[in-house]
Short mmCIF file of C-alpha atoms in Angstrom, two decimals:
data_model
loop_
_atom_site.label_atom_id
_atom_site.label_comp_id
_atom_site.label_asym_id
_atom_site.label_seq_id
_atom_site.Cartn_x
_atom_site.Cartn_y
_atom_site.Cartn_z
CA UNK K 1 -16.06 -27.07 37.07
CA UNK K 2 -14.34 -25.76 33.94
CA UNK K 3 -16.59 -25.24 30.95
CA UNK K 4 -15.89 -27.73 28.18
CA UNK K 5 -15.14 -25.97 24.91
CA UNK K 6 -14.79 -27.23 21.37
CA UNK K 7 -12.18 -25.28 19.45
CA UNK K 8 -12.42 -25.43 15.67
CA UNK K 9 -9.13 -23.62 15.05
CA UNK K 10 -5.87 -22.97 16.84
CA UNK K 11 -5.76 -20.03 19.20
CA UNK K 12 -2.28 -19.12 18.01
CA UNK K 13 -2.01 -16.38 15.38
CA UNK K 14 0.10 -16.60 12.24
CA UNK K 15 2.85 -13.98 12.04
CA UNK K 16 4.96 -12.70 9.15
CA UNK K 17 7.97 -10.61 10.19
CA UNK K 18 9.67 -7.95 8.07
CA UNK K 19 12.69 -10.17 7.43
CA UNK K 20 10.52 -13.17 6.52
CA UNK K 21 8.44 -10.99 4.19
CA UNK K 22 11.66 -10.04 2.39
CA UNK K 23 12.67 -13.72 2.22
CA UNK K 24 9.25 -14.54 0.80
CA UNK K 25 9.49 -11.90 -1.93
CA UNK K 26 13.02 -13.02 -2.80
CA UNK K 27 11.98 -16.68 -2.93
CA UNK K 28 8.82 -16.17 -5.00
CA UNK K 29 10.29 -13.32 -7.08
CA UNK K 30 9.37 -9.66 -6.77
CA UNK K 31 7.74 -9.53 -10.22
CA UNK K 32 5.60 -12.59 -9.50
CA UNK K 33 4.54 -11.14 -6.14
CA UNK K 34 3.63 -7.82 -7.78
CA UNK K 35 1.55 -9.68 -10.35
CA UNK K 36 -0.24 -11.75 -7.68
CA UNK K 37 -0.98 -8.73 -5.48
CA UNK K 38 -2.28 -6.84 -8.52
CA UNK K 39 -4.64 -9.72 -9.30
CA UNK K 40 -5.84 -9.89 -5.68
CA UNK K 41 -6.58 -6.15 -5.57
CA UNK K 42 -8.50 -6.30 -8.84
CA UNK K 43 -10.53 -9.27 -7.59
CA UNK K 44 -11.55 -7.34 -4.48
CA UNK K 45 -12.32 -4.10 -6.39
CA UNK K 46 -14.65 -6.16 -8.56
CA UNK K 47 -16.68 -6.96 -5.42
CA UNK K 48 -16.45 -3.44 -4.02
CA UNK K 49 -20.03 -3.50 -2.74
CA UNK K 50 -19.25 -6.46 -0.43
CA UNK K 51 -17.06 -4.32 1.84
CA UNK K 52 -17.82 -2.10 4.81
CA UNK K 53 -15.68 0.96 4.01
CA UNK K 54 -14.63 4.16 5.77
CA UNK K 55 -11.99 6.83 5.46
CA UNK K 56 -8.94 6.18 7.60
CA UNK K 57 -8.50 7.74 11.04
CA UNK K 58 -5.50 10.06 11.23
CA UNK K 59 -3.48 11.58 14.08
CA UNK K 60 -1.44 14.50 12.77
CA UNK K 61 1.66 16.00 14.35
CA UNK K 62 4.20 18.61 13.32
CA UNK K 63 6.47 16.01 11.73
CA UNK K 64 4.01 13.55 10.22
CA UNK K 65 0.89 11.48 10.55
CA UNK K 66 -0.17 8.12 12.03
CA UNK K 67 -3.20 6.43 10.50
CA UNK K 68 -5.48 3.44 11.06
CA UNK K 69 -7.10 1.90 7.99
CA UNK K 70 -9.95 -0.62 8.52
CA UNK K 71 -12.10 -2.58 6.05
CA UNK K 72 -14.33 -5.66 6.36
CA UNK K 73 -16.59 -7.99 4.43
CA UNK K 74 -18.87 -10.71 5.79
CA UNK K 75 -15.92 -13.03 6.51
CA UNK K 76 -12.78 -10.96 7.13
CA UNK K 77 -11.85 -7.86 9.07
CA UNK K 78 -8.55 -6.16 8.20
CA UNK K 79 -6.71 -3.12 9.42
CA UNK K 80 -3.39 -1.39 8.87
CA UNK K 81 -1.41 0.89 11.16
CA UNK K 82 0.78 3.18 9.04
CA UNK K 83 2.76 6.36 9.54
CA UNK K 84 4.21 9.00 7.26
CA UNK K 85 7.15 10.94 8.73
CA UNK K 86 9.47 12.49 6.11
CA UNK K 87 12.02 13.37 8.84
CA UNK K 88 12.59 9.70 9.73
CA UNK K 89 15.57 9.23 7.43
CA UNK K 90 17.54 11.47 9.82
CA UNK K 91 17.11 8.77 12.48
CA UNK K 92 17.71 5.73 10.31
CA UNK K 93 13.99 4.92 10.15
CA UNK K 94 11.82 4.43 7.06
CA UNK K 95 9.55 7.34 6.13
CA UNK K 96 6.65 4.88 6.06
CA UNK K 97 6.31 2.00 8.56
CA UNK K 98 3.31 -0.28 8.84
CA UNK K 99 1.83 -3.45 10.28
CA UNK K 100 -1.62 -4.98 10.11
CA UNK K 101 -3.90 -7.91 10.78
CA UNK K 102 -6.58 -10.17 9.37
CA UNK K 103 -9.33 -11.41 11.71
CA UNK K 104 -12.43 -13.59 11.47
CA UNK K 105 -15.60 -11.51 11.49
CA UNK K 106 -17.60 -14.41 13.02
CA UNK K 107 -15.46 -14.62 16.19
CA UNK K 108 -13.09 -11.63 16.12
CA UNK K 109 -10.15 -14.05 16.31
CA UNK K 110 -7.01 -12.48 14.74
CA UNK K 111 -5.62 -15.19 12.51
CA UNK K 112 -2.77 -13.25 10.84
CA UNK K 113 -0.52 -10.39 11.96
CA UNK K 114 2.03 -9.07 9.51
CA UNK K 115 4.59 -6.44 8.73
CA UNK K 116 3.17 -4.08 6.13
CA UNK K 117 6.08 -1.77 5.38
CA UNK K 118 7.39 -3.87 2.49
CA UNK K 119 3.89 -5.07 1.67
CA UNK K 120 2.57 -1.50 1.44
CA UNK K 121 5.20 -0.67 -1.18
CA UNK K 122 4.16 -3.76 -3.14
CA UNK K 123 0.43 -3.07 -2.94
CA UNK K 124 0.86 0.62 -3.82
CA UNK K 125 2.76 -0.29 -6.98
CA UNK K 126 0.25 -3.04 -7.75
CA UNK K 127 -2.65 -0.59 -7.45
CA UNK K 128 -0.85 1.93 -9.66
CA UNK K 129 -0.35 -0.56 -12.46
CA UNK K 130 -3.86 -2.01 -12.13
CA UNK K 131 -5.26 1.48 -12.72
CA UNK K 132 -2.78 2.39 -15.46
CA UNK K 133 -3.83 -0.66 -17.49
CA UNK K 134 -7.22 1.05 -17.91
CA UNK K 135 -6.21 4.72 -17.95
CA UNK K 136 -2.86 4.97 -19.72
CA UNK K 137 -2.73 4.74 -23.50
CA UNK K 138 -2.22 1.11 -24.59
CA UNK K 139 0.97 2.08 -26.43
CA UNK K 140 2.56 3.73 -23.37
CA UNK K 141 6.25 2.87 -23.22
CA UNK K 142 7.87 5.72 -21.27
CA UNK K 143 7.44 6.89 -17.68
CA UNK K 144 8.90 9.69 -15.59
CA UNK K 145 9.37 8.70 -11.94
CA UNK K 146 9.53 11.78 -9.73
CA UNK K 147 10.70 10.92 -6.22
CA UNK K 148 13.13 8.02 -6.04
CA UNK K 149 12.88 6.93 -2.41
CA UNK K 150 11.70 3.68 -0.86
CA UNK K 151 8.57 3.25 -3.02
CA UNK K 152 10.26 3.95 -6.34
CA UNK K 153 11.76 0.52 -7.15
CA UNK K 154 8.38 -1.14 -6.78
CA UNK K 155 6.62 1.44 -8.96
CA UNK K 156 9.31 1.11 -11.62
CA UNK K 157 9.25 -2.69 -11.64
CA UNK K 158 5.46 -2.87 -11.79
CA UNK K 159 5.30 -0.58 -14.82
CA UNK K 160 8.22 -2.22 -16.61
CA UNK K 161 7.22 -5.84 -15.98
CA UNK K 162 3.42 -5.62 -15.95
CA UNK K 163 2.62 -2.71 -18.29
CA UNK K 164 5.43 -2.79 -20.86
CA UNK K 165 7.19 0.48 -20.03
CA UNK K 166 10.65 0.42 -21.61
CA UNK K 167 12.06 3.85 -20.78
CA UNK K 168 12.28 5.29 -17.26
CA UNK K 169 13.26 8.87 -16.58
CA UNK K 170 14.25 9.46 -12.97
CA UNK K 171 14.36 12.63 -10.89
CA UNK K 172 14.84 13.29 -7.19
CA UNK K 173 16.05 16.41 -5.39
CA UNK K 174 18.77 14.13 -3.97
CA UNK K 175 20.75 12.75 -6.95
CA UNK K 176 22.24 10.00 -4.76
CA UNK K 177 18.72 8.61 -4.27
CA UNK K 178 18.20 8.41 -8.01
CA UNK K 179 21.48 6.55 -8.44
CA UNK K 180 20.43 4.15 -5.66
CA UNK K 181 17.29 3.42 -7.66
CA UNK K 182 19.31 2.98 -10.84
CA UNK K 183 21.59 0.41 -9.15
CA UNK K 184 18.65 -1.57 -7.77
CA UNK K 185 16.89 -1.61 -11.14
CA UNK K 186 19.89 -2.57 -13.26
CA UNK K 187 19.38 -6.38 -13.38
CA UNK K 188 15.67 -5.98 -14.13
CA UNK K 189 16.27 -3.42 -16.87
CA UNK K 190 18.57 -5.89 -18.57
CA UNK K 191 16.00 -8.68 -18.24
CA UNK K 192 13.20 -6.64 -19.82
CA UNK K 193 15.25 -4.71 -22.34
CA UNK K 194 14.42 -1.40 -20.68
CA UNK K 195 16.48 1.74 -20.01
CA UNK K 196 16.61 4.24 -17.16
CA UNK K 197 18.25 7.65 -17.03
CA UNK K 198 18.67 10.22 -14.26
CA UNK K 199 17.48 13.68 -15.34
CA UNK K 200 18.44 17.05 -13.77
CA UNK K 201 14.90 18.46 -13.40
CA UNK K 202 11.24 17.48 -13.26
CA UNK K 203 10.58 19.38 -16.46
CA UNK K 204 13.22 17.44 -18.40
CA UNK K 205 12.11 14.12 -16.89
CA UNK K 206 8.47 14.50 -17.94
CA UNK K 207 8.98 16.00 -21.39
CA UNK K 208 7.37 13.74 -23.98
CA UNK K 209 6.66 10.77 -21.68
CA UNK K 210 3.47 8.71 -21.71
CA UNK K 211 3.12 8.28 -17.93
CA UNK K 212 4.21 10.45 -14.99
CA UNK K 213 4.42 8.90 -11.52
CA UNK K 214 4.95 11.27 -8.59
CA UNK K 215 5.91 9.65 -5.29
CA UNK K 216 7.59 12.33 -3.19
CA UNK K 217 7.74 12.35 0.60
CA UNK K 218 7.56 15.93 1.92
CA UNK K 219 4.47 16.77 3.97
CA UNK K 220 3.81 20.07 2.23
CA UNK K 221 1.53 21.78 -0.26
CA UNK K 222 4.12 21.22 -2.98
CA UNK K 223 3.77 21.72 -6.70
CA UNK K 224 5.92 19.02 -8.25
CA UNK K 225 4.07 18.87 -11.56
CA UNK K 226 2.84 22.08 -13.19
CA UNK K 227 0.10 22.23 -15.79
CA UNK K 228 2.60 23.65 -18.30
CA UNK K 229 4.51 20.33 -18.12
CA UNK K 230 1.48 18.16 -18.91
CA UNK K 231 1.03 17.04 -22.50
CA UNK K 232 -2.04 15.61 -24.26
CA UNK K 233 -2.39 11.86 -23.78
CA UNK K 234 -0.43 11.66 -20.52
CA UNK K 235 -1.51 9.47 -17.64
CA UNK K 236 -0.50 10.90 -14.26
CA UNK K 237 -0.10 8.50 -11.36
CA UNK K 238 -0.14 10.87 -8.37
CA UNK K 239 0.93 8.74 -5.40
CA UNK K 240 2.74 11.07 -2.97
CA UNK K 241 -0.11 13.40 -1.98
CA UNK K 242 -1.68 11.18 0.66
CA UNK K 243 -2.62 13.24 3.71
CA UNK K 244 -4.05 16.68 4.53
CA UNK K 245 -1.49 19.37 3.81
CA UNK K 246 0.42 17.22 1.29
CA UNK K 247 0.02 17.64 -2.47
CA UNK K 248 2.17 17.28 -5.60
CA UNK K 249 0.11 18.60 -8.53
CA UNK K 250 -0.84 22.13 -9.50
CA UNK K 251 -4.61 22.45 -9.29
CA UNK K 252 -4.71 23.35 -12.98
CA UNK K 253 -3.48 19.83 -13.80
CA UNK K 254 -6.66 18.38 -12.29
CA UNK K 255 -8.80 20.92 -14.14
CA UNK K 256 -7.37 19.71 -17.46
CA UNK K 257 -7.82 16.01 -16.69
CA UNK K 258 -10.32 13.26 -16.06
CA UNK K 259 -9.63 12.36 -12.41
CA UNK K 260 -10.02 8.89 -10.89
CA UNK K 261 -9.84 8.02 -7.19
CA UNK K 262 -10.05 5.01 -4.89
CA UNK K 263 -12.60 6.05 -2.26
CA UNK K 264 -13.91 9.56 -2.81
CA UNK K 265 -14.72 10.51 0.84
CA UNK K 266 -11.09 9.78 1.79
CA UNK K 267 -9.49 11.37 -1.27
CA UNK K 268 -11.43 14.61 -0.76
CA UNK K 269 -9.62 14.95 2.58
CA UNK K 270 -6.18 13.64 1.73
CA UNK K 271 -5.50 13.64 -2.00
CA UNK K 272 -4.83 16.22 -4.65
CA UNK K 273 -8.59 16.84 -4.43
CA UNK K 274 -8.09 18.84 -1.22
CA UNK K 275 -7.20 21.71 -3.58
CA UNK K 276 -10.52 21.47 -5.45
CA UNK K 277 -14.09 22.52 -4.68
CA UNK K 278 -16.43 19.93 -3.18
CA UNK K 279 -18.36 19.56 -6.44
CA UNK K 280 -15.29 18.86 -8.60
CA UNK K 281 -16.19 15.71 -10.55
CA UNK K 282 -14.20 12.49 -10.05
CA UNK K 283 -14.74 8.80 -10.79
CA UNK K 284 -14.17 6.02 -8.25
CA UNK K 285 -12.06 3.46 -10.05
CA UNK K 286 -14.09 0.40 -9.04
CA UNK K 287 -16.81 1.72 -11.36
CA UNK K 288 -14.41 1.45 -14.31
CA UNK K 289 -13.57 -2.17 -13.45
CA UNK K 290 -17.24 -3.06 -13.10
CA UNK K 291 -18.14 -1.38 -16.42
CA UNK K 292 -20.24 1.32 -14.77
CA UNK K 293 -18.00 4.19 -15.93
CA UNK K 294 -15.55 4.83 -18.74
CA UNK K 295 -11.79 4.95 -18.26
CA UNK K 296 -9.72 6.61 -20.95
CA UNK K 297 -11.96 7.61 -23.85
CA UNK K 298 -9.49 9.25 -26.25
CA UNK K 299 -5.79 9.08 -27.08
CA UNK K 300 -5.30 12.80 -26.37
CA UNK K 301 -7.16 12.72 -23.05
CA UNK K 302 -5.21 13.50 -19.86
CA UNK K 303 -6.00 11.12 -17.01
CA UNK K 304 -5.03 11.44 -13.33
CA UNK K 305 -5.13 8.72 -10.69
CA UNK K 306 -5.27 10.63 -7.40
CA UNK K 307 -3.95 7.74 -5.32
CA UNK K 308 -3.92 8.04 -1.52
CA UNK K 309 -3.97 4.32 -0.69
CA UNK K 310 -7.11 2.59 0.55
CA UNK K 311 -7.68 -0.12 3.16
CA UNK K 312 -9.19 -2.54 0.65
CA UNK K 313 -5.80 -2.75 -1.08
CA UNK K 314 -4.16 -3.67 2.22
CA UNK K 315 -6.73 -6.40 2.79
CA UNK K 316 -5.99 -7.80 -0.66
CA UNK K 317 -2.24 -7.70 -0.03
CA UNK K 318 -2.60 -9.26 3.43
CA UNK K 319 -4.60 -12.22 2.16
CA UNK K 320 -2.18 -12.70 -0.73
CA UNK K 321 0.95 -12.56 1.44
CA UNK K 322 -0.66 -14.86 4.03
CA UNK K 323 -1.30 -17.51 1.41
CA UNK K 324 2.18 -17.16 -0.11
CA UNK K 325 3.90 -17.31 3.28
CA UNK K 326 1.93 -20.40 4.30
CA UNK K 327 2.91 -22.18 1.07
CA UNK K 328 6.55 -21.17 1.57
CA UNK K 329 6.63 -22.30 5.22
CA UNK K 330 7.59 -18.81 6.40
CA UNK K 331 4.83 -18.23 8.95
CA UNK K 332 5.64 -18.10 12.65
CA UNK K 333 3.00 -18.44 15.36
CA UNK K 334 2.49 -16.01 18.23
CA UNK K 335 0.36 -16.29 21.35
CA UNK K 336 -1.62 -13.12 20.85
CA UNK K 337 -4.85 -14.46 22.38
CA UNK K 338 -4.95 -16.49 25.62
CA UNK K 339 -5.85 -20.17 25.63
CA UNK K 340 -8.41 -20.73 28.40
CA UNK K 341 -10.00 -23.92 29.72
CA UNK K 342 -12.90 -21.74 30.83
CA UNK K 343 -13.35 -18.75 28.49
CA UNK K 344 -15.16 -16.92 31.33
CA UNK K 345 -12.16 -17.28 33.66
CA UNK K 346 -9.49 -14.93 32.32
CA UNK K 347 -8.04 -14.50 35.82
CA UNK K 348 -6.99 -18.16 35.71
CA UNK K 349 -4.01 -17.06 33.62
CA UNK K 350 -2.79 -14.85 36.45
CA UNK K 351 -3.51 -17.52 39.06
CA UNK K 352 -1.57 -20.18 37.12
CA UNK K 353 1.33 -17.83 36.42
CA UNK K 354 1.47 -16.89 40.10
CA UNK K 355 1.50 -20.57 41.13
CA UNK K 356 4.35 -21.26 38.69
CA UNK K 357 6.30 -18.26 39.98
CA UNK K 358 5.80 -19.34 43.61
CA UNK K 359 6.93 -22.89 42.85
CA UNK K 360 10.03 -21.65 41.04
CA UNK K 361 10.91 -19.35 43.93
CA UNK K 362 10.48 -22.24 46.42
CA UNK K 363 12.72 -24.54 44.34
CA UNK K 364 15.45 -21.90 44.20
CA UNK K 365 15.20 -21.31 47.94
CA UNK K 366 15.44 -25.07 48.63
CA UNK K 367 18.51 -25.36 46.44
#
């Protein structure tokens, strides 16, 4: 006799596709979504101790890396699958592609599966601006944006709309990419009374600015920003160095600065910190939010956010996008987990499918 079960929630899993995520951002407004994701990340950083954390697991190849990023608290388990393959533009693929899930810790039931390619760009920019609010000088109004690929619009919009930056200086080794960014930003620049200019070199782009954001793609020990380019009072938002063998800053930049990180065990492996000795001092940013450590302490201080991306930020973005998509009616449902009359009888699915197949074959034969 089948076991009687009492289900307290639907077995179907909510799903947000890439196209529906774009529709959601367009409908809500990209600035509003950035603001909401920033708030969600800050809320979760403020309860940092509630989460079971680990460095991400990485599979490296000649052309890139594939990573799994898990995090959990007492209620939710989240993970993200993400790659980084700079060669992908040759094949018409994004450099970074991602998807992820939210599940109930109590049962393991996955309740939400989502694209995370667009969402990763949003959460990375949201994290950058959350940190800059505490580390950049309060009067910061200019930013150099080095690397103008798929992440750059989101970084630019976050700093213009949420931090008050009014001058953007853009540089990319491919000038066409910078002009793509300029076209995409144009309506927002007008709205916020901001300007953006394409510069011919990194050195010219960073000269005299308050904030420098580096978000380049090459998987290489690169030196995008030299210590000679860094001026007193700058805040450096180092986003592109995010896996072993990939850096953007000269080591001397870190030596001159107060360095802040997301999760130190991960950043030691993947961030700009891979250039530094194991005892090089850094501050995990959650400590600044919780008042356990100081952020910027002087106007002339140089601060660096060695940002590699952390799973907690993906959890925050997933829960935010799930709520927004539900309110907007943009969630689909997928049958990811089987519905069973007897949860101990998984083979019943095969038996029932076989019976249906046999009946269909008999009907066709009779016809």
